[in-house]
Amino acid sequence: MIIEALIAFTFVAALVTFVLPDRLAGRGAFALSLVPVLGSLYMWSQFDASGNALLQGGQTAFETVIPWLQVAGYEISWYVGVDGISLPLVVLTTVLTSLAIVSAWTPIQHRQSQFFGLMLFMEANLLGVFTALDFFLWFIFWEAVLVPMYFLIGVWGGPRRKYAAIKFFVYTNAASLIMFIGFMALVLGLGDSTSSFALPEIAQALRAGELGSFYGLDASTLQLVAFAAMFFGFAVKVPVVPVHTWLPDAHVEAPTPVSVMLAGVLLKMGTYALLRFNFTMLPEVAVEYAPLIAAIAVISVIYGAMLALAQQDLKRIVAYSSVSSMGYVILGLVAYTAYGVGGATFQMVAHGLISGLMFMSVGVIYNTTHTRMVGDMSGMADRMPVTTGILIAGAFGYMGLPLMAGFAAEFFIFAGAFQSTVIAGNGLALFTAAAMFGIVIVAGYLLFAMQRTLFGPFRLDTDYEVGPAPLHDTLPLAVLLVCIIALGVAPEIFFNMITDAVDPVIGGVLQ
Amino acid sequence: MTALASLAALATPLQAGQLPEWTALAPVFILAITGLVLLLIDSIDPDSTDSALLAGVSTLGAVASLAVTAWYLAAGTGQTGGEITLFADAIVVDGMSLFFTAIFTSVVAMVTIASYDYLRGHENQGEFYSLVLFAASGMALMASANSLATVLVSLELSSLPSYVLVAYLKKNRGSVEAGLKYFLIGALSAAVLTFGISLVYAATGSLIFADVAEALAGEGELVGVAGLGVLMVAGGFAFKTASVPFHFWAPEAYEGAPAPVSAFLSSASKAAGFAVAFRVFVEAFPLATTPAGIDWVLAFQILAIVTMTLGNFAAATQENVKRMLAYSSIGHAGYALIGLAALSAGGSANGNVLGASMAHLFVYGFMNTGAFLFIAMVEHWGVGRTFEDYNGLATKAPVACVAMSVFMFSLAGLPPFGGFFSKYFLFFEAIENGFWWLAVVGALNSVLSLFYYSRVVRAMWFEDPSGSFELGSQPVGLYAAVMLAAVATVLLLPGFPPVIETAQTVAATLFA
């Protein structure tokens, strides 16, 4: 029952925070958010699962099934559980939310109780997304994440916040609907082979080839249509070029702690769902269209990096580089090797931590300087040495410096992609080689931006007093950096459980 | 039925030999008697302009009626052992009539609680409350109608008080004009309906639904006359449910009427129209046996698609929040019409589709009433009616604005609110019964609706107030009603199983 307890506690904590007086809200929300952190760490320590939650032959941890309602012969239940793929993301969610709450103490100066309440409300729904194993339950959490995000961007964001909030809402909601229709078509196409919306049952029925025809579409066409609809729906969330345009707007307008959540956890919803739905349930289609998917991944990597290269705003640079990093995740998924898919999952966590670190340190600089423009400042290292140091460390993590989480993730993905045989004649290796150029561009724009903002003589085009950031701004950064290095030095703390859960996904795909 | 079955074990079922059969109509009687009692109370102090007593008694009456309805529903009255027919089969009490009565009485309870604040300072309050209750008893009777004559009488019983209620603010030109428009279109529609009924009678020689169905199945001599009659009857119901092509009165009436009346009309009165439409078309003109010439499903498919699309597109262009809600209410009539449009002769999922439509009307009863009552509260504060007037309202009244956001997102069909499930099941059952295009049009309309519903949310939370608000006193009754509706809208998501299961079970008996 620990998962229910975590989700329920977080919902209650959100309500409590919502009625706290503004001056107490930040501290109170942080204190409350430590409970889910401890809970998820406890789950990790007691974690005992093998295999994949959706495929047979494994055991899910902390599983609960309670029938909820029955409609037209389909059972909907409260069905939650975690496996090696979801647990790291649960831990990432709780840790990052707590840190984001601390990092919001300085920048959020009005309507605090509403802000922190919404952060916790979002956390509860995110936990639901990563643990739900019934499609309906999952979809409710999935959509419910949009509501707090809409308010967080729209109320506390920058000058163009209303536009960004609406764009985010309409884009991702429309995408969810298309995904929903795609998935429903699959369920109805399965006919009598499934009597519930439990994801494991559906995944196994699909893998067993029990899909029938539906409205005159034969099984293979139906598979393809559903795969495309779901892929589109999740691709918007990831986001993948060319449906990424909501992301920079949302990121730039969102306040820093919200950007941290957006890049750190919300984007992972997309790749997590891709792995759970498209790549686990319909592997044949994924393999058949591997060249196309790989091409989309590579374009995202390169194009995202090029866009980042062209930006003047530090936050925009980090935002676009997310597009590029998530491209690697898709490349790893499509490789269909233990290292590829495992590395992709690992990259979800690693990128969550690293992008969180980057956004937070840019936020700390912005809190002090009130600008994020590369051209407006230089020599920040003199005035904010600690923040600068951490920002550089984060940037190195992004570039994939060894012994940091980003390196481990990218290494796994590339290793997995080179082994892959999804495209005949080792074709994926070509795509991978192209994608690796992305690293060069990343290093280019990050070093360039660092060079201009952090080093050289101190200069700032505003008249603010610039000094070291307060301790409560710096501590979350330090915690994140420790996590990033820990995962880089000892990736096996997550990687073993991830490969446990990933192996069944790959099993039987490439024979 | 699991949750209800356990309740049923506690209650005494009303079946032959226990209570007299006429007590099956107790929910209707309670509403009507409360209406009369209100007139009596009002005669004691007719000039009072602040009457907690009137509001209290009418709320009590509605709640008592709701309680009896819920008890009957749980106890299986009219469900176990067959429906209860009264007055030479002119009236029938079964699960469906009780289900709809539950919707009407819940809405009436919320509306009367809210009216206490809204009407403060107005004259003729006794008449207001008693008219609401008379209209509600007419609606409850509509849900129980088993003869075309009862349909006509009960429909008029609910319509006539409604015309007066719309024009209740008699010193307000908008209100009077709206009342007149509503009355004229209502009179026209009633004439169309009456003519339709007489044509059906001419063709079949009966007014009782079952006999009409039998006669239609028997011989096809007057198919043309009967077909025209069916079409005109459909027109009469289109008026009551504010569906195209008899929808023109709705935005005018809802905008001009006092906001609690708009809530009442757009939730309860609409549901009543659907209650009687569902029963008439399923029982009197059953698809399976009517001659091929009377293919009313096609008519409803066209109506459903046109109604939802027109309602939603018109709502998207409004500048006035109340008008936007009025048009969106036309859009929701289009969704509910799927209950009739997605039926097929002998379709296995017919009961499920109709039940899903009823469940949607149930959820709609809470979220839409809540939204209009929020507008009533804003009118009470004197804030204004356009989106711009709502700017920054959340800084002054955050809790009420949370409730309004819940209504808006729920109306748009977004999880985690009740409207998500009700819309979802409606579309899902339509697909199951083979009408995927209805579901697609419905889903596209839902996406569009998110755009204009979120405008309200955006105005309240994102925008800065254009002027300074002085909200004045806190209207306790309005707040209570709005919060009640909001809590129900949220809890209807986890609590959806009994609603949908009851709805589909009682709907299935119509096809048995």
GROMACS .gro file of C-alpha atoms in nm, chain A residues 32-355:
model
  324
   32LEU     CA    1   0.581   1.803   0.356
   33SER     CA    2   0.761   1.707   0.037
   34LEU     CA    3   1.031   1.529   0.238
   35VAL     CA    4   0.781   1.258   0.326
   36PRO     CA    5   0.739   1.139  -0.035
   37VAL     CA    6   1.119   1.156  -0.074
   38LEU     CA    7   1.167   0.931   0.227
   39GLY     CA    8   0.882   0.712   0.107
   40SER     CA    9   1.033   0.664  -0.236
   41LEU     CA   10   1.376   0.597  -0.085
   42TYR     CA   11   1.214   0.340   0.142
   43MET     CA   12   1.051   0.183  -0.163
   44TRP     CA   13   1.390   0.170  -0.328
   45SER     CA   14   1.549   0.007  -0.025
   46GLN     CA   15   1.273  -0.254  -0.009
   47PHE     CA   16   1.251  -0.293  -0.384
   48ASP     CA   17   1.207  -0.652  -0.477
   49ALA     CA   18   1.099  -0.708  -0.832
   50SER     CA   19   1.214  -0.887  -1.137
   51GLY     CA   20   1.121  -0.851  -1.497
   52ASN     CA   21   0.888  -0.602  -1.654
   53ALA     CA   22   0.560  -0.487  -1.503
   54LEU     CA   23   0.382  -0.527  -1.834
   55LEU     CA   24   0.521  -0.856  -1.956
   56GLN     CA   25   0.493  -1.201  -1.817
   57GLY     CA   26   0.763  -1.377  -1.622
   58GLY     CA   27   0.832  -1.105  -1.371
   59GLN     CA   28   0.720  -0.977  -1.040
   60THR     CA   29   0.609  -0.622  -0.971
   61ALA     CA   30   0.688  -0.449  -0.644
   62PHE     CA   31   0.422  -0.295  -0.419
   63GLU     CA   32   0.143  -0.405  -0.649
   64THR     CA   33  -0.221  -0.329  -0.564
   65VAL     CA   34  -0.530  -0.413  -0.766
   66ILE     CA   35  -0.870  -0.289  -0.652
   67PRO     CA   36  -1.164  -0.317  -0.894
   68TRP     CA   37  -1.313   0.021  -0.964
   69LEU     CA   38  -1.584   0.008  -1.224
   70GLN     CA   39  -1.695  -0.208  -1.505
   71VAL     CA   40  -1.821  -0.082  -1.832
   72ALA     CA   41  -1.926  -0.261  -2.149
   73GLY     CA   42  -1.754  -0.574  -2.027
   74TYR     CA   43  -1.427  -0.398  -1.949
   75GLU     CA   44  -1.289  -0.384  -1.601
   76ILE     CA   45  -1.124  -0.064  -1.478
   77SER     CA   46  -0.929  -0.090  -1.158
   78TRP     CA   47  -0.703   0.098  -0.927
   79TYR     CA   48  -0.394  -0.090  -1.034
   80VAL     CA   49  -0.049   0.035  -0.937
   81GLY     CA   50   0.294  -0.116  -0.904
   82VAL     CA   51   0.656  -0.045  -0.990
   83ASP     CA   52   0.930  -0.227  -1.172
   84GLY     CA   53   1.289  -0.140  -1.255
   85ILE     CA   54   1.180   0.113  -1.515
   86SER     CA   55   0.935   0.309  -1.303
   87LEU     CA   56   1.113   0.305  -0.967
   88PRO     CA   57   1.406   0.527  -1.076
   89LEU     CA   58   1.154   0.774  -1.218
   90VAL     CA   59   0.953   0.771  -0.895
   91VAL     CA   60   1.267   0.851  -0.699
   92LEU     CA   61   1.359   1.119  -0.952
   93THR     CA   62   1.014   1.277  -0.916
   94THR     CA   63   1.014   1.302  -0.540
   95VAL     CA   64   1.373   1.423  -0.512
   96LEU     CA   65   1.342   1.678  -0.789
   97THR     CA   66   1.013   1.814  -0.656
   98SER     CA   67   1.164   1.874  -0.313
   99LEU     CA   68   1.463   2.049  -0.462
  100ALA     CA   69   1.249   2.252  -0.699
  101ILE     CA   70   1.039   2.366  -0.403
  102VAL     CA   71   1.350   2.491  -0.224
  103SER     CA   72   1.472   2.664  -0.536
  104ALA     CA   73   1.137   2.844  -0.555
  105TRP     CA   74   1.181   3.016  -0.220
  106THR     CA   75   1.366   3.310  -0.370
  107PRO     CA   76   1.193   3.373  -0.704
  108ILE     CA   77   0.829   3.315  -0.600
  109GLN     CA   78   0.716   3.620  -0.412
  110HIS     CA   79   0.341   3.631  -0.454
  111ARG     CA   80   0.056   3.385  -0.402
  112GLN     CA   81   0.306   3.140  -0.253
  113SER     CA   82   0.059   2.901  -0.097
  114GLN     CA   83  -0.113   2.848  -0.431
  115PHE     CA   84   0.220   2.799  -0.606
  116PHE     CA   85   0.358   2.542  -0.365
  117GLY     CA   86   0.022   2.369  -0.338
  118LEU     CA   87   0.016   2.325  -0.714
  119MET     CA   88   0.373   2.191  -0.713
  120LEU     CA   89   0.271   1.919  -0.468
  121PHE     CA   90  -0.050   1.853  -0.660
  122MET     CA   91   0.161   1.800  -0.970
  123GLU     CA   92   0.397   1.571  -0.783
  124ALA     CA   93   0.107   1.351  -0.671
  125ASN     CA   94  -0.012   1.317  -1.029
  126LEU     CA   95   0.338   1.248  -1.158
  127LEU     CA   96   0.378   0.969  -0.905
  128GLY     CA   97   0.051   0.833  -1.038
  129VAL     CA   98   0.172   0.845  -1.398
  130PHE     CA   99   0.485   0.644  -1.318
  131THR     CA  100   0.311   0.383  -1.105
  132ALA     CA  101  -0.032   0.331  -1.264
  133LEU     CA  102  -0.070   0.001  -1.449
  134ASP     CA  103  -0.431   0.047  -1.556
  135PHE     CA  104  -0.477   0.254  -1.867
  136PHE     CA  105  -0.760   0.464  -1.726
  137LEU     CA  106  -0.590   0.537  -1.402
  138TRP     CA  107  -0.276   0.622  -1.590
  139PHE     CA  108  -0.458   0.851  -1.831
  140ILE     CA  109  -0.633   1.037  -1.550
  141PHE     CA  110  -0.299   1.110  -1.385
  142TRP     CA  111  -0.142   1.185  -1.721
  143GLU     CA  112  -0.399   1.452  -1.804
  144ALA     CA  113  -0.423   1.581  -1.450
  145VAL     CA  114  -0.057   1.684  -1.468
  146LEU     CA  115  -0.154   1.943  -1.728
  147VAL     CA  116  -0.382   2.137  -1.496
  148PRO     CA  117  -0.125   2.244  -1.233
  149MET     CA  118   0.133   2.306  -1.505
  150TYR     CA  119  -0.110   2.534  -1.688
  151PHE     CA  120  -0.156   2.745  -1.377
  152LEU     CA  121   0.210   2.737  -1.278
  153ILE     CA  122   0.314   2.881  -1.613
  154GLY     CA  123   0.013   3.107  -1.655
  155VAL     CA  124   0.016   3.275  -1.315
  156TRP     CA  125   0.381   3.290  -1.216
  157GLY     CA  126   0.549   3.295  -1.556
  158GLY     CA  127   0.727   3.565  -1.753
  159PRO     CA  128   0.579   3.839  -1.973
  160ARG     CA  129   0.431   3.607  -2.238
  161ARG     CA  130   0.309   3.355  -1.983
  162LYS     CA  131  -0.055   3.345  -2.096
  163TYR     CA  132   0.038   3.261  -2.451
  164ALA     CA  133   0.286   2.997  -2.335
  165ALA     CA  134   0.041   2.841  -2.092
  166ILE     CA  135  -0.240   2.812  -2.346
  167LYS     CA  136  -0.004   2.680  -2.611
  168PHE     CA  137   0.130   2.419  -2.373
  169PHE     CA  138  -0.219   2.317  -2.268
  170VAL     CA  139  -0.375   2.294  -2.613
  171TYR     CA  140  -0.074   2.122  -2.775
  172THR     CA  141  -0.031   1.854  -2.515
  173ASN     CA  142  -0.403   1.802  -2.461
  174ALA     CA  143  -0.474   1.758  -2.831
  175ALA     CA  144  -0.179   1.520  -2.853
  176SER     CA  145  -0.312   1.318  -2.560
  177LEU     CA  146  -0.646   1.287  -2.731
  178ILE     CA  147  -0.492   1.148  -3.049
  179MET     CA  148  -0.288   0.905  -2.842
  180PHE     CA  149  -0.603   0.809  -2.653
  181ILE     CA  150  -0.791   0.729  -2.972
  182GLY     CA  151  -0.497   0.523  -3.095
  183PHE     CA  152  -0.484   0.319  -2.779
  184MET     CA  153  -0.861   0.272  -2.767
  185ALA     CA  154  -0.855   0.139  -3.122
  186LEU     CA  155  -0.603  -0.122  -3.006
  187VAL     CA  156  -0.817  -0.223  -2.709
  188LEU     CA  157  -1.129  -0.254  -2.921
  189GLY     CA  158  -0.932  -0.438  -3.187
  190LEU     CA  159  -0.830  -0.694  -2.927
  191GLY     CA  160  -1.197  -0.778  -2.889
  192ASP     CA  161  -1.256  -1.062  -2.650
  193SER     CA  162  -0.889  -1.126  -2.576
  194THR     CA  163  -0.893  -0.860  -2.311
  195SER     CA  164  -1.158  -0.784  -2.055
  196SER     CA  165  -0.989  -0.498  -1.876
  197PHE     CA  166  -0.779  -0.188  -1.927
  198ALA     CA  167  -0.491  -0.336  -1.728
  199LEU     CA  168  -0.176  -0.254  -1.922
  200PRO     CA  169  -0.010  -0.592  -1.855
  201GLU     CA  170  -0.306  -0.779  -1.994
  202ILE     CA  171  -0.321  -0.561  -2.302
  203ALA     CA  172   0.054  -0.572  -2.359
  204GLN     CA  173   0.062  -0.948  -2.339
  205ALA     CA  174  -0.238  -0.993  -2.564
  206LEU     CA  175  -0.080  -0.762  -2.822
  207ARG     CA  176   0.252  -0.939  -2.801
  208ALA     CA  177   0.077  -1.271  -2.844
  209GLY     CA  178  -0.064  -1.142  -3.170
  210GLU     CA  179  -0.427  -1.153  -3.065
  211LEU     CA  180  -0.516  -0.830  -3.237
  212GLY     CA  181  -0.815  -0.869  -3.465
  213SER     CA  182  -0.962  -0.640  -3.722
  214PHE     CA  183  -1.163  -0.334  -3.633
  215TYR     CA  184  -1.397  -0.137  -3.857
  216GLY     CA  185  -1.253  -0.296  -4.164
  217LEU     CA  186  -0.892  -0.230  -4.072
  218ASP     CA  187  -0.698  -0.554  -4.062
  219ALA     CA  188  -0.472  -0.626  -3.769
  220SER     CA  189  -0.150  -0.501  -3.924
  221THR     CA  190  -0.301  -0.174  -4.045
  222LEU     CA  191  -0.467  -0.122  -3.710
  223GLN     CA  192  -0.135  -0.179  -3.537
  224LEU     CA  193   0.031   0.072  -3.760
  225VAL     CA  194  -0.240   0.335  -3.715
  226ALA     CA  195  -0.243   0.290  -3.339
  227PHE     CA  196   0.134   0.301  -3.322
  228ALA     CA  197   0.139   0.622  -3.523
  229ALA     CA  198  -0.132   0.785  -3.312
  230MET     CA  199   0.039   0.692  -2.987
  231PHE     CA  200   0.381   0.787  -3.118
  232PHE     CA  201   0.252   1.127  -3.221
  233GLY     CA  202   0.082   1.180  -2.886
  234PHE     CA  203   0.393   1.097  -2.689
  235ALA     CA  204   0.629   1.271  -2.929
  236VAL     CA  205   0.463   1.604  -2.852
  237LYS     CA  206   0.526   1.546  -2.486
  238VAL     CA  207   0.890   1.438  -2.531
  239PRO     CA  208   0.915   1.665  -2.744
  240VAL     CA  209   1.049   1.561  -3.080
  241VAL     CA  210   1.119   1.784  -3.379
  242PRO     CA  211   0.893   1.911  -3.542
  243VAL     CA  212   0.632   1.910  -3.265
  244HIS     CA  213   0.863   2.067  -3.010
  245THR     CA  214   0.763   2.429  -3.052
  246TRP     CA  215   0.559   2.451  -2.731
  247LEU     CA  216   0.865   2.363  -2.526
  248PRO     CA  217   1.088   2.669  -2.560
  249ASP     CA  218   0.790   2.898  -2.505
  250ALA     CA  219   0.681   2.707  -2.196
  251HIS     CA  220   1.034   2.692  -2.061
  252VAL     CA  221   1.123   3.052  -2.116
  253GLU     CA  222   0.802   3.182  -1.964
  254ALA     CA  223   0.786   2.935  -1.674
  255PRO     CA  224   0.947   3.034  -1.344
  256THR     CA  225   1.269   2.843  -1.275
  257PRO     CA  226   1.133   2.575  -1.039
  258VAL     CA  227   0.861   2.499  -1.290
  259SER     CA  228   1.115   2.467  -1.570
  260VAL     CA  229   1.300   2.223  -1.349
  261MET     CA  230   0.989   2.009  -1.316
  262LEU     CA  231   0.904   2.047  -1.682
  263ALA     CA  232   1.242   1.939  -1.813
  264GLY     CA  233   1.326   1.710  -1.526
  265VAL     CA  234   1.010   1.506  -1.498
  266LEU     CA  235   0.734   1.607  -1.739
  267LEU     CA  236   0.933   1.535  -2.054
  268LYS     CA  237   1.010   1.191  -1.914
  269MET     CA  238   0.642   1.116  -1.914
  270GLY     CA  239   0.665   1.116  -2.293
  271THR     CA  240   0.962   0.885  -2.322
  272TYR     CA  241   0.837   0.663  -2.040
  273ALA     CA  242   0.505   0.625  -2.219
  274LEU     CA  243   0.681   0.559  -2.551
  275LEU     CA  244   0.872   0.278  -2.386
  276ARG     CA  245   0.568   0.135  -2.208
  277PHE     CA  246   0.322   0.162  -2.494
  278ASN     CA  247   0.486   0.179  -2.835
  279PHE     CA  248   0.806  -0.011  -2.776
  280THR     CA  249   0.673  -0.268  -2.530
  281MET     CA  250   0.334  -0.336  -2.684
  282LEU     CA  251   0.399  -0.306  -3.056
  283PRO     CA  252   0.764  -0.400  -3.110
  284GLU     CA  253   0.706  -0.530  -3.464
  285VAL     CA  254   0.588  -0.192  -3.585
  286ALA     CA  255   0.872  -0.018  -3.407
  287VAL     CA  256   1.125  -0.247  -3.573
  288GLU     CA  257   0.962  -0.215  -3.911
  289TYR     CA  258   0.973   0.161  -3.896
  290ALA     CA  259   1.303   0.179  -3.712
  291PRO     CA  260   1.476   0.382  -3.984
  292LEU     CA  261   1.204   0.647  -3.970
  293ILE     CA  262   1.205   0.664  -3.591
  294ALA     CA  263   1.583   0.673  -3.581
  295ALA     CA  264   1.581   0.953  -3.836
  296ILE     CA  265   1.335   1.150  -3.621
  297ALA     CA  266   1.563   1.093  -3.321
  298VAL     CA  267   1.873   1.208  -3.505
  299ILE     CA  268   1.698   1.515  -3.644
  300SER     CA  269   1.584   1.603  -3.293
  301VAL     CA  270   1.938   1.567  -3.163
  302ILE     CA  271   2.104   1.772  -3.431
  303TYR     CA  272   1.832   2.028  -3.491
  304GLY     CA  273   1.774   2.080  -3.120
  305ALA     CA  274   2.143   2.138  -3.070
  306MET     CA  275   2.161   2.378  -3.363
  307LEU     CA  276   1.870   2.575  -3.224
  308ALA     CA  277   2.040   2.590  -2.887
  309LEU     CA  278   2.352   2.717  -3.059
  310ALA     CA  279   2.155   3.009  -3.200
  311GLN     CA  280   2.006   3.127  -2.869
  312GLN     CA  281   2.111   3.428  -2.666
  313ASP     CA  282   1.905   3.344  -2.359
  314LEU     CA  283   2.074   3.100  -2.118
  315LYS     CA  284   1.742   2.943  -2.032
  316ARG     CA  285   1.650   2.895  -2.394
  317ILE     CA  286   1.987   2.728  -2.451
  318VAL     CA  287   1.913   2.477  -2.179
  319ALA     CA  288   1.557   2.433  -2.304
  320TYR     CA  289   1.657   2.353  -2.661
  321SER     CA  290   1.931   2.125  -2.545
  322SER     CA  291   1.655   1.917  -2.381
  323VAL     CA  292   1.513   1.851  -2.726
  324SER     CA  293   1.849   1.721  -2.824
  325SER     CA  294   1.898   1.505  -2.514
  326MET     CA  295   1.553   1.351  -2.547
  327GLY     CA  296   1.645   1.261  -2.904
  328TYR     CA  297   1.911   1.031  -2.761
  329VAL     CA  298   1.648   0.862  -2.550
  330ILE     CA  299   1.446   0.777  -2.859
  331LEU     CA  300   1.756   0.654  -3.036
  332GLY     CA  301   1.825   0.423  -2.743
  333LEU     CA  302   1.468   0.295  -2.743
  334VAL     CA  303   1.461   0.213  -3.109
  335ALA     CA  304   1.786   0.018  -3.082
  336TYR     CA  305   1.603  -0.262  -2.899
  337THR     CA  306   1.911  -0.386  -2.719
  338ALA     CA  307   1.958  -0.418  -2.345
  339TYR     CA  308   2.204  -0.132  -2.347
  340GLY     CA  309   2.000   0.081  -2.579
  341VAL     CA  310   1.666   0.064  -2.398
  342GLY     CA  311   1.834   0.048  -2.058
  343GLY     CA  312   2.052   0.345  -2.148
  344ALA     CA  313   1.746   0.535  -2.264
  345THR     CA  314   1.578   0.477  -1.929
  346PHE     CA  315   1.898   0.572  -1.754
  347GLN     CA  316   1.917   0.886  -1.963
  348MET     CA  317   1.567   0.982  -1.850
  349VAL     CA  318   1.693   0.995  -1.493
  350ALA     CA  319   2.030   1.145  -1.582
  351HIS     CA  320   1.878   1.417  -1.796
  352GLY     CA  321   1.622   1.487  -1.525
  353LEU     CA  322   1.900   1.556  -1.280
  354ILE     CA  323   2.132   1.743  -1.516
  355SER     CA  324   1.870   1.965  -1.677
   0.00000   0.00000   0.00000
